[in-house]
Coordinates of C-alpha atoms and ligand atoms in Angstrom, one line a residue:
M1 CA -0.2 -0.2 0.1
V2 CA 1.7 3.6 -1.3
R3 CA 0.7 5.7 1.2
K4 CA 0.7 9.3 -0.8
F5 CA 3.4 11.7 1.6
F6 CA 1.2 14.4 3.5
V7 CA 3.3 17.5 4.3
G8 CA 0.6 19.9 7.2
G9 CA 2.0 23.4 7.7
N10 CA 0.1 25.1 11.0
W11 CA 0.9 28.6 10.3
K12 CA -0.5 28.8 14.1
C13 CA -1.7 32.1 15.6
N14 CA 1.0 34.0 13.1
G15 CA 1.4 36.5 11.2
T16 CA 0.1 39.8 9.6
A17 CA -1.3 40.4 6.0
E18 CA 1.5 41.7 4.6
E19 CA 3.8 38.4 6.1
V20 CA 1.0 35.9 4.8
K21 CA 1.6 37.5 1.3
K22 CA 5.2 36.7 1.3
I23 CA 4.9 33.1 2.6
V24 CA 2.0 32.4 0.1
T25 CA 4.5 33.4 -2.4
V26 CA 7.6 32.2 -1.4
L27 CA 4.7 28.7 -2.1
N28 CA 3.8 29.8 -5.3
E29 CA 7.3 30.4 -6.7
A30 CA 8.5 26.9 -4.9
E31 CA 9.5 23.7 -7.4
V32 CA 8.2 21.1 -5.3
P33 CA 7.4 17.3 -6.6
S34 CA 4.2 16.8 -7.5
E35 CA 0.3 16.5 -6.7
D36 CA 0.5 12.6 -7.0
V37 CA 3.8 12.5 -5.1
V38 CA 3.3 14.7 -1.7
E39 CA -0.3 16.5 -0.9
V40 CA 0.4 19.9 0.8
V41 CA -2.3 21.6 3.5
V42 CA -0.7 25.1 5.0
S43 CA -2.9 26.2 7.6
P44 CA -3.0 30.0 8.3
P45 CA -4.9 31.5 11.2
F46 CA -8.9 32.2 10.3
V47 CA -8.9 35.9 9.5
F48 CA -6.0 34.3 6.9
L49 CA -8.2 31.7 5.6
P50 CA -10.2 33.3 2.3
V51 CA -6.9 35.5 1.2
V52 CA -4.3 32.6 1.5
K53 CA -6.7 30.6 -0.3
G54 CA -7.5 33.3 -3.1
L55 CA -3.8 33.0 -3.6
L56 CA -2.4 30.2 -3.2
R57 CA -1.5 27.4 -6.2
P58 CA -4.0 24.9 -7.2
D59 CA -2.2 22.6 -6.1
F60 CA -1.4 23.1 -2.5
Q61 CA -4.6 23.2 0.0
V62 CA -5.3 25.0 2.9
A63 CA -6.8 23.9 6.2
A64 CA -8.4 25.6 9.9
Q65 CA -6.3 25.3 12.5
N66 CA -9.6 24.5 14.6
C67 CA -13.5 24.6 14.6
W68 CA -16.9 23.7 16.9
V69 CA -17.6 20.4 17.7
R70 CA -21.4 21.0 16.6
R71 CA -23.5 22.4 14.5
G72 CA -23.3 27.3 14.3
G73 CA -24.8 28.4 16.9
A74 CA -24.8 31.4 20.0
F75 CA -21.0 29.7 20.9
T76 CA -19.5 33.5 20.8
G77 CA -16.2 33.4 19.0
E78 CA -16.5 29.6 17.8
I79 CA -16.0 28.7 14.1
S80 CA -18.5 25.8 12.7
A81 CA -17.1 23.1 10.2
E82 CA -20.2 24.5 7.6
M83 CA -18.4 28.0 7.4
L84 CA -15.1 27.0 7.0
L85 CA -16.7 24.1 4.2
N86 CA -19.0 27.2 3.1
V87 CA -15.8 29.7 2.6
G88 CA -13.7 26.4 0.2
I89 CA -11.9 25.1 3.8
P90 CA -11.5 21.2 3.2
W91 CA -9.3 20.3 6.0
V92 CA -9.0 21.4 9.7
I93 CA -6.6 20.1 12.1
L94 CA -7.9 19.0 15.2
G95 CA -6.8 18.2 18.9
H96 CA -3.7 20.2 18.4
S97 CA -1.4 19.6 22.0
E98 CA -1.5 23.3 22.8
R99 CA -4.8 23.1 22.2
R100 CA -5.6 20.1 24.3
S101 CA -3.4 21.7 27.7
L102 CA -4.4 25.4 27.2
L103 CA -8.2 25.0 26.2
N104 CA -8.5 22.2 27.7
E105 CA -9.6 19.9 25.2
S106 CA -9.9 16.6 26.7
N107 CA -10.1 13.1 24.2
E108 CA -13.3 12.6 24.2
F109 CA -14.1 16.7 23.5
V110 CA -11.9 16.2 20.6
G111 CA -13.3 12.8 19.4
E112 CA -16.3 15.0 19.2
K113 CA -15.2 17.4 17.0
V114 CA -13.6 14.4 14.5
G115 CA -16.9 12.8 14.2
Y116 CA -18.6 16.1 13.5
A117 CA -16.2 17.2 11.4
L118 CA -16.0 14.5 9.6
S119 CA -19.8 13.4 9.1
L120 CA -19.9 17.4 7.3
G121 CA -17.1 16.2 4.4
L122 CA -14.5 18.2 6.1
K123 CA -11.1 16.9 5.8
V124 CA -9.2 16.3 9.4
I125 CA -5.2 16.1 10.8
A126 CA -6.5 14.8 13.8
C127 CA -3.6 15.0 16.5
I128 CA -2.8 13.3 19.3
G129 CA 0.8 13.0 21.7
E130 CA 2.2 12.3 25.0
T131 CA 4.3 15.3 27.4
L132 CA 7.7 14.8 28.3
Q133 CA 6.1 13.3 31.8
Q134 CA 4.3 11.1 30.0
R135 CA 7.1 9.3 28.0
E136 CA 9.8 9.4 31.3
S137 CA 6.8 7.9 32.8
G138 CA 6.8 5.4 30.3
S139 CA 3.1 5.8 29.7
T140 CA 3.5 6.4 25.6
M141 CA 2.2 4.3 24.2
A142 CA -0.8 4.6 27.0
V143 CA -1.9 7.8 26.0
V144 CA -1.6 8.0 22.5
A145 CA -3.7 4.6 22.2
A146 CA -6.4 6.5 24.7
Q147 CA -6.4 9.8 22.3
T148 CA -6.8 7.4 19.2
K149 CA -9.3 4.9 20.6
A150 CA -11.4 8.1 21.2
I151 CA -11.2 10.0 17.6
A152 CA -11.2 6.3 16.7
A153 CA -15.1 5.9 18.2
K154 CA -16.4 9.1 16.5
V155 CA -14.4 8.5 12.9
S156 CA -16.6 6.3 10.3
Y157 CA -14.6 7.1 6.9
W158 CA -10.9 7.2 7.6
D159 CA -9.9 8.1 4.0
N160 CA -10.6 11.8 5.0
V161 CA -8.4 11.6 8.3
V162 CA -4.5 11.7 8.7
L163 CA -3.2 11.0 11.7
A164 CA -0.9 13.5 13.1
Y165 CA 1.5 12.1 16.2
E166 CA 3.4 15.3 17.9
P167 CA 5.2 14.3 21.1
V168 CA 4.3 18.2 23.0
W169 CA 8.1 18.0 24.7
A170 CA 9.2 18.7 20.8
I171 CA 6.7 21.0 19.5
G172 CA 8.4 24.6 19.1
T173 CA 11.5 23.1 21.2
G174 CA 14.1 22.2 19.2
K175 CA 14.1 19.0 20.5
V176 CA 13.3 16.9 17.5
A177 CA 12.1 13.1 18.0
T178 CA 14.2 10.9 16.6
P179 CA 13.6 8.4 14.0
V180 CA 13.8 5.9 16.1
Q181 CA 11.1 7.3 18.5
A182 CA 8.8 8.4 15.9
Q183 CA 9.3 5.3 13.7
E184 CA 9.1 3.2 17.2
V185 CA 5.8 5.4 17.5
H186 CA 4.4 5.2 14.2
L187 CA 4.0 1.7 14.1
E188 CA 2.5 1.1 17.3
L189 CA -0.2 3.3 16.3
R190 CA -0.7 1.4 12.9
K191 CA -0.8 -2.3 14.8
W192 CA -3.7 -0.1 17.3
L193 CA -5.3 0.6 14.1
H194 CA -4.4 -2.7 12.2
D195 CA -5.8 -4.2 16.2
N196 CA -9.0 -2.1 16.4
V197 CA -10.2 0.0 13.2
G198 CA -9.1 -2.8 10.4
A199 CA -5.9 -4.2 8.2
E200 CA -7.0 -1.7 5.2
V201 CA -7.8 1.4 7.3
A202 CA -4.2 0.3 9.1
A203 CA -2.5 0.6 6.2
S204 CA -4.3 3.6 3.9
T205 CA -3.6 6.1 7.0
R206 CA -1.3 8.5 6.7
I207 CA 0.4 8.8 10.2
I208 CA 2.9 11.9 10.0
Y209 CA 5.3 13.4 12.8
G210 CA 5.2 16.8 14.1
G211 CA 7.5 18.5 16.6
S212 CA 10.6 20.6 15.6
V213 CA 11.1 19.3 11.9
T214 CA 13.1 21.6 10.2
G215 CA 15.4 21.6 6.7
A216 CA 17.8 20.1 8.1
N217 CA 16.5 16.8 10.0
C218 CA 13.3 16.1 7.8
K219 CA 15.2 13.4 5.5
E220 CA 16.0 11.0 8.0
L221 CA 12.4 11.2 9.3
A222 CA 11.2 10.9 6.0
G223 CA 12.7 7.2 5.5
Q224 CA 11.2 6.0 8.8
P225 CA 8.7 3.3 6.5
D226 CA 5.7 4.5 9.0
V227 CA 6.4 8.0 8.8
D228 CA 4.1 9.0 6.1
G229 CA 4.9 13.5 6.2
F230 CA 4.8 15.8 8.6
L231 CA 3.0 18.9 10.5
V232 CA 5.7 21.3 10.7
G233 CA 5.5 24.4 12.7
G234 CA 7.7 27.0 12.9
A235 CA 9.6 26.3 9.8
S236 CA 6.3 26.0 7.8
L237 CA 6.4 30.1 8.3
K238 CA 9.9 29.9 6.5
P239 CA 11.1 29.0 3.2
E240 CA 13.0 26.1 4.8
F241 CA 9.5 24.9 4.4
I242 CA 9.9 24.0 0.3
D243 CA 13.1 21.6 1.4
I244 CA 10.0 19.7 3.9
I245 CA 8.2 18.8 0.9
K246 CA 11.2 18.0 -1.1
S247 CA 11.4 15.3 1.8
A248 CA 8.3 13.5 0.3
T249 CA 11.3 12.3 -2.7
V250 CA 12.7 10.3 0.0
K251 CA 9.9 7.8 0.3
R252 CA 10.1 7.5 -3.3
Q253 CA 13.8 6.3 -3.8
Q254 CA 13.0 4.3 -1.2
Ligands
G3H1 O1 1.3 21.1 14.9 C1 2.4 21.7 14.3 C2 3.5 20.8 14.8 O2 2.8 21.9 17.0 C3 5.1 21.3 15.8 O3 5.3 22.5 15.9 P1 6.9 22.9 15.9 O4 7.4 22.1 14.1 O5 7.2 24.3 15.9 O6 7.7 22.1 16.6

């Protein structure tokens, strides 16, 4: 089963209208592998979604960084999945660890969000990952399995799901997981999908890595058999994001 390489760029809460246009210009001018080799999805803050969607090259896609857990209404400050679809945004990142920790989004709440977004036809980058304390206590797999279980309980159509393993201790720290560490968890996650969802879903679902990915470390990570791409934060705001996209060719050479 060949899984198309996936590179997401999570811009987080960064940028001005001018800076965003500069980033899009760099992306639009870049020479990158074709769409049949790599799927590229960039995720600006909500306020810049329409302008990025309007300016971005047609072979790249756009994602929101979150959406509400049910149909819109009296939920001040929230953005509904319906609104994203209404303005032509096909992807959404859900369950990012910064929202789990800063906004207390529980496993169950993330699972509900994933289920609702998928039910409307959105494609979802579903994030999981353990803290340093959980890793050091040896509970990495227990934690990410529980997170994945809560997501899987609400997924009926896995073709529109990309699972992003983002160890919290690697996010924004410069302490990237080693290729062995990433491969170990990705393989365990694929085994979990095999045992709890099914062999076909396990074989076809992209499991991507996030946490201090850079142009310097992406190739070795991309070379791991169960690393199907990346969700990139800081480096997605820089020209080196193009190098990370190009690491998709590492897979093709295997
Ligand atoms: O969504 C992206 C992850 O939080 C990784 O962020 P980072 O590349 O800045 O460590």
